[in-house]
mmCIF file of C-alpha atoms and ligand atoms in Angstrom:
data_model
loop_
_atom_site.group_PDB
_atom_site.id
_atom_site.type_symbol
_atom_site.label_atom_id
_atom_site.label_comp_id
_atom_site.label_asym_id
_atom_site.label_seq_id
_atom_site.Cartn_x
_atom_site.Cartn_y
_atom_site.Cartn_z
ATOM 1 C CA MET O 1 183.893 271.864 41.861
ATOM 2 C CA THR O 2 181.639 274.790 40.907
ATOM 3 C CA PHE O 3 178.091 274.455 42.245
ATOM 4 C CA CYS O 4 175.834 274.012 39.248
ATOM 5 C CA THR O 5 172.082 273.600 39.309
ATOM 6 C CA ARG O 6 169.086 273.928 37.022
ATOM 7 C CA PHE O 7 165.374 274.616 36.861
ATOM 8 C CA ALA O 8 163.745 272.385 34.251
ATOM 9 C CA PRO O 9 160.096 273.238 33.613
ATOM 10 C CA SER O 10 157.966 271.645 30.908
ATOM 11 C CA PRO O 11 156.331 274.271 28.670
ATOM 12 C CA THR O 12 152.903 272.688 28.956
ATOM 13 C CA GLY O 13 151.125 275.391 30.957
ATOM 14 C CA PRO O 14 151.681 278.539 32.997
ATOM 15 C CA LEU O 15 154.260 278.669 35.786
ATOM 16 C CA HIS O 16 152.516 278.798 39.145
ATOM 17 C CA LEU O 17 153.635 279.530 42.695
ATOM 18 C CA GLY O 18 155.077 276.024 43.060
ATOM 19 C CA HIS O 19 157.342 276.578 40.063
ATOM 20 C CA ALA O 20 158.364 279.973 41.405
ATOM 21 C CA PHE O 21 159.330 278.323 44.699
ATOM 22 C CA SER O 22 161.433 275.709 42.932
ATOM 23 C CA ALA O 23 163.112 278.142 40.543
ATOM 24 C CA ILE O 24 163.906 280.761 43.206
ATOM 25 C CA THR O 25 165.149 278.130 45.680
ATOM 26 C CA ALA O 26 167.547 276.711 43.083
ATOM 27 C CA TYR O 27 168.624 280.183 41.951
ATOM 28 C CA ASP O 28 169.236 281.456 45.488
ATOM 29 C CA MET O 29 171.246 278.354 46.389
ATOM 30 C CA ALA O 30 173.374 278.764 43.254
ATOM 31 C CA MET O 31 173.983 282.452 43.935
ATOM 32 C CA ALA O 32 174.832 281.804 47.609
ATOM 33 C CA ALA O 33 177.468 279.303 46.421
ATOM 34 C CA SER O 34 178.746 281.647 43.655
ATOM 35 C CA GLY O 35 177.605 278.917 41.327
ATOM 36 C CA ILE O 36 175.845 278.428 38.014
ATOM 37 C CA PHE O 37 172.106 278.378 37.362
ATOM 38 C CA HIS O 38 170.706 276.859 34.165
ATOM 39 C CA LEU O 39 167.210 277.072 32.795
ATOM 40 C CA ARG O 40 166.407 273.926 30.835
ATOM 41 C CA ILE O 41 163.283 273.389 28.793
ATOM 42 C CA ASP O 42 161.872 269.890 29.381
ATOM 43 C CA ASP O 43 159.916 269.729 26.146
ATOM 44 C CA ILE O 44 160.460 266.042 25.394
ATOM 45 C CA ASP O 45 156.682 265.660 25.219
ATOM 46 C CA GLN O 46 156.108 267.590 22.007
ATOM 47 C CA SER O 47 152.423 266.751 21.979
ATOM 48 C CA ARG O 48 151.879 268.927 25.061
ATOM 49 C CA SER O 49 154.672 271.522 24.768
ATOM 50 C CA ARG O 50 153.914 274.934 23.235
ATOM 51 C CA PRO O 51 156.313 277.741 22.211
ATOM 52 C CA ALA O 52 153.922 280.256 23.781
ATOM 53 C CA TRP O 53 154.297 278.591 27.192
ATOM 54 C CA GLU O 54 158.074 278.588 26.766
ATOM 55 C CA ALA O 55 158.031 282.329 26.010
ATOM 56 C CA GLN O 56 155.898 282.894 29.102
ATOM 57 C CA ILE O 57 158.368 280.899 31.235
ATOM 58 C CA PHE O 58 161.266 283.099 30.081
ATOM 59 C CA ASP O 59 159.256 286.224 30.731
ATOM 60 C CA ASP O 60 158.011 285.204 34.189
ATOM 61 C CA LEU O 61 161.450 284.075 35.369
ATOM 62 C CA HIS O 62 163.139 287.268 34.169
ATOM 63 C CA TRP O 63 160.435 289.267 35.894
ATOM 64 C CA LEU O 64 161.143 287.326 39.105
ATOM 65 C CA GLY O 65 164.749 288.516 38.795
ATOM 66 C CA LEU O 66 166.365 285.270 37.671
ATOM 67 C CA ASN O 67 169.184 285.057 35.120
ATOM 68 C CA TRP O 68 170.635 282.012 33.454
ATOM 69 C CA LEU O 69 173.334 281.037 31.030
ATOM 70 C CA THR O 70 172.528 280.874 27.334
ATOM 71 C CA PRO O 71 171.948 279.064 25.053
ATOM 72 C CA VAL O 72 169.122 277.380 26.911
ATOM 73 C CA LEU O 73 169.081 273.627 26.435
ATOM 74 C CA ARG O 74 165.883 272.196 24.947
ATOM 75 C CA GLN O 75 165.195 268.478 25.151
ATOM 76 C CA SER O 76 163.428 268.451 21.792
ATOM 77 C CA GLU O 77 166.768 269.310 20.152
ATOM 78 C CA ARG O 78 168.661 266.475 21.806
ATOM 79 C CA LEU O 79 166.959 263.303 20.614
ATOM 80 C CA PRO O 80 170.148 261.864 19.013
ATOM 81 C CA ARG O 81 171.919 262.263 22.356
ATOM 82 C CA TYR O 82 169.191 260.276 24.139
ATOM 83 C CA ARG O 83 169.312 257.644 21.413
ATOM 84 C CA ASP O 84 173.014 257.118 22.128
ATOM 85 C CA GLY O 85 172.125 256.376 25.741
ATOM 86 C CA LEU O 86 169.357 253.989 24.714
ATOM 87 C CA LEU O 87 171.664 252.186 22.291
ATOM 88 C CA ARG O 88 174.194 251.671 25.024
ATOM 89 C CA LEU O 89 171.575 250.112 27.295
ATOM 90 C CA TRP O 90 170.229 248.047 24.384
ATOM 91 C CA ASP O 91 173.720 246.722 23.655
ATOM 92 C CA MET O 92 174.045 245.787 27.325
ATOM 93 C CA GLY O 93 170.886 243.660 26.917
ATOM 94 C CA LEU O 94 168.904 245.735 29.397
ATOM 95 C CA LEU O 95 166.023 246.974 27.196
ATOM 96 C CA TYR O 96 163.119 245.243 25.544
ATOM 97 C CA PRO O 97 160.292 246.450 23.307
ATOM 98 C CA CYS O 98 156.861 246.703 24.873
ATOM 99 C CA SER O 99 153.565 247.012 23.034
ATOM 100 C CA CYS O 100 151.255 247.070 26.063
ATOM 101 C CA THR O 101 148.665 249.807 26.285
ATOM 102 C CA ARG O 102 147.730 251.390 29.594
ATOM 103 C CA ALA O 103 144.548 249.312 29.569
ATOM 104 C CA ASP O 104 146.598 246.105 29.068
ATOM 105 C CA ILE O 105 148.734 246.987 32.075
ATOM 106 C CA ARG O 106 145.707 247.821 34.218
ATOM 107 C CA ALA O 107 144.100 244.512 33.330
ATOM 108 C CA ALA O 108 147.236 242.440 33.976
ATOM 109 C CA ALA O 109 148.021 244.275 37.220
ATOM 110 C CA SER O 110 144.499 243.995 38.608
ATOM 111 C CA ALA O 111 145.129 240.527 40.006
ATOM 112 C CA PRO O 112 148.053 241.346 42.325
ATOM 113 C CA GLN O 113 149.840 238.722 44.329
ATOM 114 C CA GLU O 114 149.848 239.227 48.048
ATOM 115 C CA GLY O 115 152.656 241.427 49.321
ATOM 116 C CA VAL O 116 153.543 242.807 45.904
ATOM 117 C CA ALA O 117 153.483 246.586 45.484
ATOM 118 C CA LEU O 118 150.957 247.866 42.960
ATOM 119 C CA HIS O 119 152.232 251.381 42.375
ATOM 120 C CA GLY O 120 155.736 252.714 41.822
ATOM 121 C CA PRO O 121 157.042 256.190 40.939
ATOM 122 C CA ASP O 122 155.595 255.843 37.419
ATOM 123 C CA GLY O 123 152.160 254.610 38.408
ATOM 124 C CA LEU O 124 151.149 250.962 38.074
ATOM 125 C CA ILE O 125 154.133 248.649 38.286
ATOM 126 C CA TYR O 126 154.570 246.879 34.975
ATOM 127 C CA PRO O 127 153.499 243.232 35.312
ATOM 128 C CA GLY O 128 156.177 242.053 32.863
ATOM 129 C CA THR O 129 153.904 240.943 30.008
ATOM 130 C CA CYS O 130 156.429 241.737 27.227
ATOM 131 C CA ARG O 131 159.607 240.982 29.202
ATOM 132 C CA PRO O 132 161.633 238.327 27.324
ATOM 133 C CA ALA O 133 163.369 235.465 29.117
ATOM 134 C CA THR O 134 166.662 236.371 27.452
ATOM 135 C CA PRO O 135 167.787 239.796 26.167
ATOM 136 C CA PRO O 136 166.567 240.555 22.647
ATOM 137 C CA VAL O 137 169.193 240.474 19.899
ATOM 138 C CA GLY O 138 169.530 242.485 16.695
ATOM 139 C CA PRO O 139 169.108 246.202 16.074
ATOM 140 C CA MET O 140 167.218 248.345 18.576
ATOM 141 C CA PRO O 141 163.631 248.848 17.398
ATOM 142 C CA THR O 142 162.597 252.445 16.858
ATOM 143 C CA ASP O 143 158.879 251.912 16.454
ATOM 144 C CA SER O 144 157.940 250.682 19.906
ATOM 145 C CA ALA O 145 158.299 251.657 23.534
ATOM 146 C CA LEU O 146 161.407 250.306 25.255
ATOM 147 C CA ARG O 147 161.412 249.194 28.865
ATOM 148 C CA LEU O 148 164.334 248.673 31.221
ATOM 149 C CA ASP O 149 164.589 245.121 32.538
ATOM 150 C CA MET O 150 164.951 246.228 36.143
ATOM 151 C CA ALA O 151 166.126 242.937 37.642
ATOM 152 C CA ARG O 152 168.785 242.541 34.957
ATOM 153 C CA ALA O 153 169.820 246.209 35.339
ATOM 154 C CA LEU O 154 170.276 245.846 39.099
ATOM 155 C CA ASP O 155 172.406 242.760 38.514
ATOM 156 C CA ARG O 156 174.807 244.892 36.469
ATOM 157 C CA LEU O 157 175.540 247.190 39.406
ATOM 158 C CA SER O 158 177.922 246.175 42.155
ATOM 159 C CA THR O 159 175.939 248.100 44.807
ATOM 160 C CA PRO O 160 172.270 249.097 45.122
ATOM 161 C CA PRO O 161 171.434 252.584 43.785
ATOM 162 C CA THR O 162 172.345 255.176 46.435
ATOM 163 C CA PHE O 163 172.202 258.950 46.500
ATOM 164 C CA THR O 164 172.767 261.807 48.903
ATOM 165 C CA GLU O 165 169.692 263.811 49.830
ATOM 166 C CA THR O 166 170.481 267.247 51.247
ATOM 167 C CA GLY O 167 166.829 268.264 51.511
ATOM 168 C CA GLU O 168 164.014 265.920 52.435
ATOM 169 C CA GLY O 169 161.812 263.334 50.805
ATOM 170 C CA PRO O 170 158.059 263.366 51.467
ATOM 171 C CA ASN O 171 158.522 261.231 54.603
ATOM 172 C CA GLY O 172 161.502 263.137 55.960
ATOM 173 C CA GLU O 173 164.091 260.969 54.162
ATOM 174 C CA THR O 174 167.480 262.640 54.221
ATOM 175 C CA GLY O 175 171.200 261.826 54.063
ATOM 176 C CA LEU O 176 172.324 258.680 52.277
ATOM 177 C CA ILE O 177 169.337 257.019 50.565
ATOM 178 C CA THR O 178 169.750 253.442 49.356
ATOM 179 C CA SER O 179 167.080 251.696 47.300
ATOM 180 C CA GLN O 180 166.395 248.004 47.741
ATOM 181 C CA ASN O 181 164.083 245.722 45.775
ATOM 182 C CA MET O 182 163.556 248.101 42.858
ATOM 183 C CA ALA O 183 162.458 245.214 40.652
ATOM 184 C CA GLN O 184 159.433 244.858 42.957
ATOM 185 C CA THR O 185 158.849 248.461 44.043
ATOM 186 C CA VAL O 186 159.618 250.269 40.773
ATOM 187 C CA GLY O 187 159.544 247.621 38.064
ATOM 188 C CA ASP O 188 160.447 247.833 34.392
ATOM 189 C CA VAL O 189 160.172 251.561 33.652
ATOM 190 C CA VAL O 190 159.713 252.945 30.149
ATOM 191 C CA LEU O 191 162.891 254.593 28.818
ATOM 192 C CA ALA O 192 161.719 255.255 25.249
ATOM 193 C CA ARG O 193 158.199 256.080 24.204
ATOM 194 C CA ARG O 194 157.076 255.417 20.680
ATOM 195 C CA GLU O 195 155.959 258.978 20.062
ATOM 196 C CA MET O 196 158.694 260.714 22.086
ATOM 197 C CA GLY O 197 161.952 258.878 21.471
ATOM 198 C CA ALA O 198 163.043 259.089 25.103
ATOM 199 C CA SER O 199 161.240 259.195 28.414
ATOM 200 C CA TYR O 200 161.687 261.795 31.133
ATOM 201 C CA HIS O 201 163.905 259.483 33.212
ATOM 202 C CA LEU O 202 166.455 258.924 30.476
ATOM 203 C CA SER O 203 166.533 262.482 29.168
ATOM 204 C CA VAL O 204 166.883 264.096 32.594
ATOM 205 C CA VAL O 205 169.835 261.873 33.496
ATOM 206 C CA ILE O 206 171.671 262.591 30.247
ATOM 207 C CA ASP O 207 170.924 266.317 30.447
ATOM 208 C CA ASP O 208 172.119 266.607 34.047
ATOM 209 C CA ALA O 209 175.363 264.848 33.121
ATOM 210 C CA ASP O 210 175.943 266.920 29.964
ATOM 211 C CA GLN O 211 175.339 270.154 31.870
ATOM 212 C CA ARG O 212 177.602 269.012 34.726
ATOM 213 C CA ILE O 213 174.863 269.565 37.262
ATOM 214 C CA THR O 214 176.278 269.110 40.773
ATOM 215 C CA HIS O 215 173.037 269.776 42.700
ATOM 216 C CA VAL O 216 169.566 268.793 41.512
ATOM 217 C CA ILE O 217 167.091 271.006 43.379
ATOM 218 C CA ARG O 218 163.438 270.126 42.761
ATOM 219 C CA GLY O 219 160.104 269.290 44.384
ATOM 220 C CA GLN O 220 159.459 266.269 46.595
ATOM 221 C CA ASP O 221 157.110 264.896 43.942
ATOM 222 C CA LEU O 222 160.261 263.687 42.144
ATOM 223 C CA PHE O 223 161.941 262.127 45.186
ATOM 224 C CA GLU O 224 160.759 258.597 44.345
ATOM 225 C CA ALA O 225 161.949 258.947 40.739
ATOM 226 C CA THR O 226 165.479 259.748 41.923
ATOM 227 C CA GLN O 227 166.369 256.086 42.538
ATOM 228 C CA ILE O 228 165.660 255.450 38.831
ATOM 229 C CA HIS O 229 167.897 258.361 37.850
ATOM 230 C CA VAL O 230 170.739 257.134 40.049
ATOM 231 C CA LEU O 231 170.376 253.615 38.662
ATOM 232 C CA LEU O 232 170.653 254.962 35.103
ATOM 233 C CA GLN O 233 173.705 257.014 36.073
ATOM 234 C CA GLY O 234 175.316 253.814 37.342
ATOM 235 C CA LEU O 235 174.520 251.886 34.162
ATOM 236 C CA LEU O 236 175.702 254.681 31.855
ATOM 237 C CA ALA O 237 178.799 255.458 33.962
ATOM 238 C CA LEU O 238 177.659 259.040 34.610
ATOM 239 C CA PRO O 239 178.408 261.017 37.767
ATOM 240 C CA SER O 240 175.613 261.370 40.332
ATOM 241 C CA PRO O 241 174.796 264.891 41.522
ATOM 242 C CA LEU O 242 173.596 265.629 45.059
ATOM 243 C CA TYR O 243 169.817 265.816 45.357
ATOM 244 C CA HIS O 244 167.870 268.437 47.273
ATOM 245 C CA HIS O 245 164.113 267.879 47.273
ATOM 246 C CA HIS O 246 161.981 270.638 48.718
ATOM 247 C CA GLY O 247 158.420 270.755 50.028
ATOM 248 C CA LEU O 248 155.555 271.501 47.674
ATOM 249 C CA ILE O 249 153.376 274.580 47.631
ATOM 250 C CA ARG O 250 149.798 273.524 48.300
ATOM 251 C CA ASP O 251 146.433 275.174 48.026
ATOM 252 C CA GLU O 252 144.118 275.792 51.012
ATOM 253 C CA THR O 253 142.805 272.230 50.789
ATOM 254 C CA GLY O 254 146.303 270.737 50.930
ATOM 255 C CA LYS O 255 146.353 269.729 47.271
ATOM 256 C CA ARG O 256 149.568 270.442 45.442
ATOM 257 C CA LEU O 257 149.397 273.046 42.719
ATOM 258 C CA ALA O 258 149.266 271.815 39.144
ATOM 259 C CA LYS O 259 149.715 273.445 35.763
ATOM 260 C CA ARG O 260 145.980 273.825 35.415
ATOM 261 C CA ASP O 261 145.873 276.040 38.515
ATOM 262 C CA ASP O 262 145.708 279.156 36.389
ATOM 263 C CA ALA O 263 144.402 281.096 39.368
ATOM 264 C CA ARG O 264 147.829 280.755 40.955
ATOM 265 C CA ALA O 265 149.768 281.396 37.766
ATOM 266 C CA ILE O 266 152.578 283.935 38.130
ATOM 267 C CA ALA O 267 151.131 285.701 35.084
ATOM 268 C CA THR O 268 147.793 286.141 36.879
ATOM 269 C CA TYR O 269 149.432 287.715 39.939
ATOM 270 C CA ARG O 270 151.505 289.951 37.644
ATOM 271 C CA SER O 271 148.428 291.149 35.799
ATOM 272 C CA GLU O 272 146.843 291.958 39.152
ATOM 273 C CA GLY O 273 149.795 294.183 40.049
ATOM 274 C CA ALA O 274 151.864 291.909 42.331
ATOM 275 C CA SER O 275 155.617 292.547 42.557
ATOM 276 C CA PRO O 276 158.349 289.870 42.543
ATOM 277 C CA ASP O 277 158.769 290.517 46.282
ATOM 278 C CA ASP O 278 155.064 289.835 46.784
ATOM 279 C CA ILE O 279 155.558 286.463 45.081
ATOM 280 C CA ARG O 280 158.543 285.669 47.305
ATOM 281 C CA ARG O 281 156.483 286.547 50.372
ATOM 282 C CA MET O 282 153.578 284.382 49.230
ATOM 283 C CA ILE O 283 155.835 281.334 48.999
ATOM 284 C CA GLY O 284 157.809 282.112 52.133
ATOM 285 C CA LEU O 285 161.141 283.001 50.511
HETATM 286 N N1 LIG A 1 160.298 268.823 33.983
HETATM 287 C C1 LIG A 1 160.029 268.318 35.282
HETATM 288 C C2 LIG A 1 158.776 268.957 35.838
HETATM 289 O O1 LIG A 1 158.376 270.002 35.344
HETATM 290 C C3 LIG A 1 161.153 268.578 36.268
HETATM 291 C C4 LIG A 1 162.299 267.705 36.036
HETATM 292 C C5 LIG A 1 163.389 267.748 37.084
HETATM 293 O O2 LIG A 1 163.567 268.757 37.777
HETATM 294 O O3 LIG A 1 164.075 266.756 37.182
HETATM 295 O O4 LIG A 1 158.190 268.420 36.752
#
């Protein structure tokens, strides 16, 4: 099988050194394996995505010496594809509409029972306010958020979600990673947002399958989300790629770089006269 990987930035700000590390790591691994490297634009959140940031991403990555296959896949153009996935899960009785606001969830989750995790990969674990006792019937609603009934979803799988980690999670996790108790530690994640159609978790899983990604190479900040992705692959009968999570580039205070760190934007270093090799040196590649 041809090695196939991707770099999937969201065009919501400038690429910084952390993005460069992720993109170059994935690119170098693909080239070393005579494989394929895709650039994918994760612009599912149209309220924050901007064409100007996308243009800057293309420009910065070309300047760094990266090449990718065209056409570039954009999530904003694939909403019907994500809807197919949602419909399948709806028909399996695994989704339910949720009208809770963030404030509702905070209020309901503020009285935790002893021994119950408060936070999962998506923030506060959903307390189950809108979860129905039996799966909803009728057509899938399009005007509300849809959550995955995690306990019911896990029941559909014959084995707990498991993936192969060839890099490392934030606590050194590597090799075969099996998730237990996701109903308690992850909870009912959102798979469709009212304003977006699909959430990151659903779109990334469908995109990786459609692009035949064999190796997902990305930062450790997404390690905890991987169990959700593998669960969705199981439910939708999609193949699971191998996962390689890498360490994060941090600033002097140990904080990981974020989009708003314009000071460390590739574009800033370029305008100050840095070369692509300087960037590689800065990030230890
Ligand atoms: N778009 C995501 C991000 O910028 C990355 C998604 C992924 O690699 O799975 O953090």
